[in-house]
Coordinates of C-alpha atoms in Angstrom, one line a residue:
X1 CA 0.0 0.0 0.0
X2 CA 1.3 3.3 -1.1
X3 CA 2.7 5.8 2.1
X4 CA 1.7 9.3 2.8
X5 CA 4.5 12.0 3.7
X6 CA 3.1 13.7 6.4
X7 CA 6.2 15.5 6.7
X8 CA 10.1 14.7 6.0
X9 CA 10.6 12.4 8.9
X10 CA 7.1 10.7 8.9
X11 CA 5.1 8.7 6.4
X12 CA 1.8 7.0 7.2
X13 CA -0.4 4.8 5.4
X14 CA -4.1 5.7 4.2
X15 CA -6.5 4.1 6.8
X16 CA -10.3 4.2 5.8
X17 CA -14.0 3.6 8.2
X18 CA -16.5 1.6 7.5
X19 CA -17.6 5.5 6.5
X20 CA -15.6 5.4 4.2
X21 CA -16.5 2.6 2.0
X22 CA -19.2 1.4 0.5
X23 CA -20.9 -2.4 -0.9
X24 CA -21.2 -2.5 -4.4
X25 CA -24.0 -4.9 -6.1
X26 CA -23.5 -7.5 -8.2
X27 CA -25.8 -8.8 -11.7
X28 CA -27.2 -11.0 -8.9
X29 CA -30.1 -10.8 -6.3
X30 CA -31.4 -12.9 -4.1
X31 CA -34.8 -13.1 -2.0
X32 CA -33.6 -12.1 1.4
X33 CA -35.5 -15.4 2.8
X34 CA -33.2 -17.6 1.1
X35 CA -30.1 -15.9 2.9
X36 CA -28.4 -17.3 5.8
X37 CA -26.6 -15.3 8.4
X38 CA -25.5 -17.9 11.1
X39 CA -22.3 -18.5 12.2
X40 CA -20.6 -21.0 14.4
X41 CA -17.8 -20.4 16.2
X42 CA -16.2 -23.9 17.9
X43 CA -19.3 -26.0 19.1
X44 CA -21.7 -23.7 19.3
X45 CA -23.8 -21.8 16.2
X46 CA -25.5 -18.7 16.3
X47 CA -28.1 -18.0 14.1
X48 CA -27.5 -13.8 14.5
X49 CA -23.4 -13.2 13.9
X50 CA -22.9 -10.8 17.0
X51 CA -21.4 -10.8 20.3
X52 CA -22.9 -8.2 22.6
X53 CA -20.1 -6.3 24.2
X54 CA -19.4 -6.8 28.2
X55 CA -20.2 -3.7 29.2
X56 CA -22.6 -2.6 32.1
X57 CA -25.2 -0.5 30.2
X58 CA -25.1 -3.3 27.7
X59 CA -25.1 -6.6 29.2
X60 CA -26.9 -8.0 32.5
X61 CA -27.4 -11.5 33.2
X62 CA -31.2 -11.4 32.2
X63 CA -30.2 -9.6 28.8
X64 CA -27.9 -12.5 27.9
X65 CA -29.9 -14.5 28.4
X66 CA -32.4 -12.6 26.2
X67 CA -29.9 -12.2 23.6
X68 CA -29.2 -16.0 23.4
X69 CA -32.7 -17.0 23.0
X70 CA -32.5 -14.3 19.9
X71 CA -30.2 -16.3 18.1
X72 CA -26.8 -14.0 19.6
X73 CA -24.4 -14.6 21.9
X74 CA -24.7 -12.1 25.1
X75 CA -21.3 -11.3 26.8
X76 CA -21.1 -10.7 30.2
X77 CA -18.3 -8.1 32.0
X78 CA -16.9 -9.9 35.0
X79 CA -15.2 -6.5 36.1
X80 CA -18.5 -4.5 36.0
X81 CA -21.0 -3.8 38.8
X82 CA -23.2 -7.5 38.5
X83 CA -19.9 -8.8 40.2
X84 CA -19.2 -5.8 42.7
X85 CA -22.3 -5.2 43.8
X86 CA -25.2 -7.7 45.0
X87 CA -28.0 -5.2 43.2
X88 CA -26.5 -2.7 41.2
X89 CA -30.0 -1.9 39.6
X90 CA -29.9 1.3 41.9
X91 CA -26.2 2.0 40.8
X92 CA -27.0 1.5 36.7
X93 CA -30.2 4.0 37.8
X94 CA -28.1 6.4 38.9
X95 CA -25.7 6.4 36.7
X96 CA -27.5 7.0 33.5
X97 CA -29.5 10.3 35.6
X98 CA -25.9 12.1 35.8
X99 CA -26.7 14.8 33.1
X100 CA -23.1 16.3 33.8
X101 CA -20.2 14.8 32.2
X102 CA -16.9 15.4 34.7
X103 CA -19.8 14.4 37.5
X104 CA -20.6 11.2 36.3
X105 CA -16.7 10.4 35.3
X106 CA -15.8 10.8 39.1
X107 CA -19.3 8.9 40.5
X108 CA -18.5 6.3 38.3
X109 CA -14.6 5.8 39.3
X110 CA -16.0 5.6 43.1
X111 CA -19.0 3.3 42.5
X112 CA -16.4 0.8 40.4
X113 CA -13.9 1.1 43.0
X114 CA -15.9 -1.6 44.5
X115 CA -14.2 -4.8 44.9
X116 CA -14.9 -7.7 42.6
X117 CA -16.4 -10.7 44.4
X118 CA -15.6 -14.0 43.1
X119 CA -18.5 -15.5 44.3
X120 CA -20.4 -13.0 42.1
X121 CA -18.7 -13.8 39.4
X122 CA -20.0 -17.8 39.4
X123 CA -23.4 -16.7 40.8
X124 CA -23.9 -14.5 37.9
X125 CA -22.4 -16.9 35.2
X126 CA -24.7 -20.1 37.0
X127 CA -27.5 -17.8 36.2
X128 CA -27.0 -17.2 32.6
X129 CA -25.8 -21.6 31.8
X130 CA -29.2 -22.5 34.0
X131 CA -31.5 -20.6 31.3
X132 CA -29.9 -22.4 28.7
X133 CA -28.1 -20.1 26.4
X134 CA -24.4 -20.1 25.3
X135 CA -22.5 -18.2 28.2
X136 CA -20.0 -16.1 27.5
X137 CA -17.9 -13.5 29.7
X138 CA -15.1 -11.5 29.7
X139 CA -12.4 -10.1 31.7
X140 CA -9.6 -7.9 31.0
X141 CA -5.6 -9.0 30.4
X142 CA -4.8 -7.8 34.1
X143 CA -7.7 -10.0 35.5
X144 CA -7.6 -13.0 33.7
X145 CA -5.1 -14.5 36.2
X146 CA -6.7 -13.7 39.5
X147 CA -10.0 -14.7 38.2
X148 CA -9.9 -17.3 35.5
X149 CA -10.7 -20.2 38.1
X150 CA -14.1 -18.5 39.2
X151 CA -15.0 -18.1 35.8
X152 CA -14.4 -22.0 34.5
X153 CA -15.7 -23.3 38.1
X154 CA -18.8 -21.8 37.0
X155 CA -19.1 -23.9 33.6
X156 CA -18.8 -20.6 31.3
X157 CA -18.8 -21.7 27.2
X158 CA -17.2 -19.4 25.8
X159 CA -13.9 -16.9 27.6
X160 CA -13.1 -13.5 26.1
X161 CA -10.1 -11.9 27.3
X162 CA -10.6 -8.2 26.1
X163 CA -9.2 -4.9 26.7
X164 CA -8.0 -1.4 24.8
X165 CA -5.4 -3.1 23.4
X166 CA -4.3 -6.8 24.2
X167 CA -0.9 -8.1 22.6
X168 CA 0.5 -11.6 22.6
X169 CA 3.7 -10.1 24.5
X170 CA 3.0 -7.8 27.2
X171 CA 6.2 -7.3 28.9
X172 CA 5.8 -5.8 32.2
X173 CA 9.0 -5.4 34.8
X174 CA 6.7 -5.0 37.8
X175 CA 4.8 -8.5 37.5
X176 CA 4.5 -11.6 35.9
X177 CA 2.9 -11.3 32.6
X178 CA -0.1 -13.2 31.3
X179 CA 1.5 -16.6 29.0
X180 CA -1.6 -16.1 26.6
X181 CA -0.5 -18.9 24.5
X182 CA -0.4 -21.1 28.3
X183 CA -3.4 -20.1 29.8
X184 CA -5.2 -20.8 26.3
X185 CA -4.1 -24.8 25.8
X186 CA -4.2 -25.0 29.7
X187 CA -8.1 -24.2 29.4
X188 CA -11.0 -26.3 28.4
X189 CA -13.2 -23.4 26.8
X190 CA -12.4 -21.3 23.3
X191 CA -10.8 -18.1 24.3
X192 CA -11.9 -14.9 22.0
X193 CA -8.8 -12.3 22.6
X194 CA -8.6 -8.7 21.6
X195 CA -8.6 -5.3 20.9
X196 CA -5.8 -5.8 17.7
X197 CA -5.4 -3.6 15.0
X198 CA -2.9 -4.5 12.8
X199 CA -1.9 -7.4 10.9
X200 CA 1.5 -8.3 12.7
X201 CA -0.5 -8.0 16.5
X202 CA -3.1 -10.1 15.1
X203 CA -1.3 -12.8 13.2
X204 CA 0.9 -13.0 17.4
X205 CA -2.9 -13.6 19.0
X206 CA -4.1 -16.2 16.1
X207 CA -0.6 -18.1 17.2
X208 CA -1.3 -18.3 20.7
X209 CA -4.7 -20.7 19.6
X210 CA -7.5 -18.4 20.1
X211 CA -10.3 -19.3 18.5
X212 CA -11.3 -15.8 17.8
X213 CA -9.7 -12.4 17.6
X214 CA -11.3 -9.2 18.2
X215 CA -10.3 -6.3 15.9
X216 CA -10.6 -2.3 17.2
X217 CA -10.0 -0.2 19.5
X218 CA -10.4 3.7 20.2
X219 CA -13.4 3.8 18.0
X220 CA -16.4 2.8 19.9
X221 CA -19.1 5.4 20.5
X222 CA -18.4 5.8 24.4
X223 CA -14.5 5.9 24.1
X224 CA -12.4 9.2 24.0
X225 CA -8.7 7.2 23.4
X226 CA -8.1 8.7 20.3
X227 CA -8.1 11.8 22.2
X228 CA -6.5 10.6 25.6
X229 CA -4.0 8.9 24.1
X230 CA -4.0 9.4 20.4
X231 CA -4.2 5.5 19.3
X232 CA -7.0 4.6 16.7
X233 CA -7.1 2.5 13.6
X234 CA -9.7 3.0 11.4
X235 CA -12.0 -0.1 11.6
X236 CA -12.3 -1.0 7.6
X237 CA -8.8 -1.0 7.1
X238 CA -8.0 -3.0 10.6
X239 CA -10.9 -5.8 9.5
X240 CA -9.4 -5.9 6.3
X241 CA -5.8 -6.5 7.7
X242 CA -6.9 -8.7 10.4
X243 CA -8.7 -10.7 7.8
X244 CA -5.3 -11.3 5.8
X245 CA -3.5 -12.3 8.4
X246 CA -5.9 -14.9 9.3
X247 CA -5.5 -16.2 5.8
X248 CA -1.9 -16.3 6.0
X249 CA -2.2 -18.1 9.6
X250 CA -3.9 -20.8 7.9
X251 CA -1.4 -21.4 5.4
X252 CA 1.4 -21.4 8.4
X253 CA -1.3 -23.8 10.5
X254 CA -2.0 -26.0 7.9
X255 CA -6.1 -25.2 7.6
X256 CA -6.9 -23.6 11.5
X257 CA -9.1 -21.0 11.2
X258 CA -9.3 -18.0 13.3
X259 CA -12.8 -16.4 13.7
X260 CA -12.3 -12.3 13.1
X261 CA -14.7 -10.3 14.8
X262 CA -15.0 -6.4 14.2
X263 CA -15.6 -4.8 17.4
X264 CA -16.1 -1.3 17.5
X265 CA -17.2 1.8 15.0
X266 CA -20.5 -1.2 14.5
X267 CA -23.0 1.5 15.3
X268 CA -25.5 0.9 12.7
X269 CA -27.1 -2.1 10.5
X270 CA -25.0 -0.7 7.2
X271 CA -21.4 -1.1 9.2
X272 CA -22.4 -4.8 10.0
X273 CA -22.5 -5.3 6.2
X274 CA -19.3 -3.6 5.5
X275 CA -17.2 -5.1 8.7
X276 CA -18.6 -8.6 6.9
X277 CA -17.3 -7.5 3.6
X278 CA -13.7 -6.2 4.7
X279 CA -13.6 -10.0 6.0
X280 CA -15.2 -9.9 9.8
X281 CA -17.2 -13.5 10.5
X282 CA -19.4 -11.2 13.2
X283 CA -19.2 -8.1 15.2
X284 CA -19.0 -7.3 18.9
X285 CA -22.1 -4.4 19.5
X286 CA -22.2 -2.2 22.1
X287 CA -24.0 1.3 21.4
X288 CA -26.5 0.0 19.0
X289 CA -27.6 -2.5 22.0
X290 CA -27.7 -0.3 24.4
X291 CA -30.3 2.1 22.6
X292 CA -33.0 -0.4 23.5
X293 CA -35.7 0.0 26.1
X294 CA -34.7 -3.3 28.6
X295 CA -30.5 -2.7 28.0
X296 CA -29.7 -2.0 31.2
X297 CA -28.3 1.5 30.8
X298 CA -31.8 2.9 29.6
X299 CA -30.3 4.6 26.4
X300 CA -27.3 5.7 28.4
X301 CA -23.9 4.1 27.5
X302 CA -20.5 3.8 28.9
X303 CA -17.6 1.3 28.9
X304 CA -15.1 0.1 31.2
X305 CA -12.3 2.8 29.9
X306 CA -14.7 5.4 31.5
X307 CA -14.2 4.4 35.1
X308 CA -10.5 4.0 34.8
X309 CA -8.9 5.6 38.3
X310 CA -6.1 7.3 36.9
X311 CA -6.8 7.9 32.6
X312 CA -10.3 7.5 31.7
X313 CA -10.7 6.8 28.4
X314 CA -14.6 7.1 27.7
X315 CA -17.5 8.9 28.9
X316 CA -21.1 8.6 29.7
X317 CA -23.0 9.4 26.7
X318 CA -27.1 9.6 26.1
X319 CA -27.6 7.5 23.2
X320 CA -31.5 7.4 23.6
X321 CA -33.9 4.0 23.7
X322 CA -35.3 3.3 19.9
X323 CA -37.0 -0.2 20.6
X324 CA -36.7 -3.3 22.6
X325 CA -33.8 -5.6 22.0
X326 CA -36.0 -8.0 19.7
X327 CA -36.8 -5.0 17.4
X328 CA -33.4 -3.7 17.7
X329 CA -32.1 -6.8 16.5
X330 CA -34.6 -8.4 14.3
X331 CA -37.3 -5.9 13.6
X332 CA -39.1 -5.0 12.7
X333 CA -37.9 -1.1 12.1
X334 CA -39.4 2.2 13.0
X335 CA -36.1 3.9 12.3
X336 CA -35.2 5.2 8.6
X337 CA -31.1 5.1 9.8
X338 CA -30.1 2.0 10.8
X339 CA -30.5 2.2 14.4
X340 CA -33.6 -1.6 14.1
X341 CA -33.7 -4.7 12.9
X342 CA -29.9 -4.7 12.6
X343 CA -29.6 -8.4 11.1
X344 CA -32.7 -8.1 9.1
X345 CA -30.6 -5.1 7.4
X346 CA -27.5 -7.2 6.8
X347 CA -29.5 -9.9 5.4
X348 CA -31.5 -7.6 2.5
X349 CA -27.9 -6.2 2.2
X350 CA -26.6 -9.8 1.2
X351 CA -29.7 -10.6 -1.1
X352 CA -29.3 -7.5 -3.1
X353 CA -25.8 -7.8 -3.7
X354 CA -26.2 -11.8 -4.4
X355 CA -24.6 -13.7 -1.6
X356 CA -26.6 -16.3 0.2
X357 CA -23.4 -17.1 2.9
X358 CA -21.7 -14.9 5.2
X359 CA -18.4 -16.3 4.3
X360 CA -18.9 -15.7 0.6
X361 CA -20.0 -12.1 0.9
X362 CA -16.4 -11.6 2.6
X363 CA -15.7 -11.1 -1.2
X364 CA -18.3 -8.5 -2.3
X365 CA -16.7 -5.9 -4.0
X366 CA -16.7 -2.3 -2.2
X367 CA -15.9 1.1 -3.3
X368 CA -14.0 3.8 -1.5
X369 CA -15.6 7.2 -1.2
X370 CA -14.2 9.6 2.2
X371 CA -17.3 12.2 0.5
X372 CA -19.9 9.3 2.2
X373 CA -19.6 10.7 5.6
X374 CA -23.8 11.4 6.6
X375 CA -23.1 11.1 10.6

């Protein structure tokens, strides 16, 4: 790819959004009922390709559990208040009433300074596996350690090891680092690792035998990295990467494949598509599930980068309800901009441009157009 001088002692490549780009039709069109959208990561298939982020306003046991019986798969944060706090209902309630920014910033870094329970964290995940639905949670890099027991004890399906930004080789004087490629043969369960935006970080995860890789960071709706620490990757050109070196790693694995899941930027139905065409198998959704009238937040959002003690990374933001999860997810729409019936949107987006499988419209052709910007 051709460099950019910025200046005489710094080029850069061109990065491009799902913004950015655009899905092109084919000659061929399908009916959208004969389209399938499922996916199947390991033993378990999902008949919506989304993972709803582990974040508070997001994800509370009885909306994974409403997310699984959906067709999705509903991820639980083991670091949030459903393992600090035996009801945080009246936490979540006030949380989302902060109309000031700074204010709720520093209520937020005391009510999550909070000690996590590890009780809480099996009590919650038991309650999610007795509904029946695929559990899932997550933790960060830092946590994984301390915690990991509590969370297989409890008979969770599916780990996710997630933070900002989580490398295969985190070198740390001050403490023993996690062995990712260890702790994932040592475990039972598939392990979904990320944020990664590059091709080299993400070909380093895929070798430590993760079954799935999470791609982004610094571009979801409720983080402010890009300006705390100036780190972002535009999310089409990161799936896009990501995606190539998955098909490299199979080459070097002889055939494993390495599910690539676009998390962040996935606001609306339209960026789903696009993630799936820059190569993504699914997406990780936060904002766009938290708009709905039982998410936990109530239309208010926030992430774990926002209660940070010393460099917050995200803020509180007002996102508004639209619909209940179901119509959020599957329709039907009372929205003209992509904000309901996310999956029904990818699907007419597959049946118009021809493609009946998720893992052949990976290679629909797009266009590039920085003019598209309508946000």
């Amino acid at each position: 790819m051709t460099e950019i001088e910025i200046g005489r002692g710094k080029r850069g490549r061109r990065a491009y959004s799902f913004d950015d780009i655009a899905v092109v039709p084919s000659r061929r069109t399908r009916d959208p009922k004969e389209v399938s959208i499922a996916w199947q990561i390991d033993a378990y298939r999902f008949e919506l390709p989304f993972l709803a982020a582990p974040m508070d306003s997001v994800v509370s046991p009885q909306q994974a559990i409403a997310i699984g019986r959906l067709g999705g798969l509903g991820v639980l944060n083991l670091e949030g208040l459903w393992t600090r706090y035996e009801d945080p209902q009246p936490l979540l309630d006030e949380i989302a009433e902060i109309s000031d920014e700074a204010a709720a910033t520093r209520r937020m870094q005391e009510i999550y300074a909070e000690p996590i329970k590890a009780e809480l964290i099996g009590r919650r995940i038991k309650e999610v596996r007795e509904s029946g639905v695929v559990t899932a949670a997550a933790l960060s890099p830092q946590r994984t350690a301390e915690f990991s027991k509590a969370v297989v004890d409890a008979g969770v399906d599916v780990f996710v090891i997630r933070g900002t930004t989580v490398s295969a080789e985190h070198v740390s004087g001050a403490a023993e680092p996690l062995n990712l490629k260890q702790f994932i043969y040592e475990l039972d369960v598939p392990v979904i690792v990320g944020g990664c935006a590059t091709y080299t970080a993400a070909l380093h995860l895929m070798r430590t035998g993760a079954a799935g890789v999470l791609v982004g960071f610094g571009g979801g709706a409720a983080h402010t990295t890009r300006n705390v620490l100036g780190i972002q990757v535009p999310m089409a050109t990161a799936v896009a990467d990501v995606a190539a070196a998955r098909r490299d790693y199979m080459d070097e694995s002889g055939g494993r494949y390495v599910h690539v899941i676009a998390d962040g930027g996935v606001g609306y139905s339209g960026d789903i598509a696009k993630a799936v065409a820059c190569g993504a198998d699914a997406v990780m959704i936060g904002a766009a599930l938290a708009r709905a009238t039982d998410a936990p937040g109530r239309g208010h959002h926030w992430g774990m980068e926002a209660v940070h003690g010393d460099v917050p990374r995200g803020k509180k933001v007002d996102l508004g309800a639209v619909g209940t999860i179901e119509e959020i997810l599957t329709g039907p729409s009372h929205t003209p901009d992509g904000t309901m019936n996310l999956f029904g949107a990818l699907r007419r987006a597959m049946a118009t441009t021809g493609y009946s499988e998720l893992k052949e419209f990976q290679r629909v052709e797009v266009t590039v157009n920085p003019a598209l910007h309508h946000r």
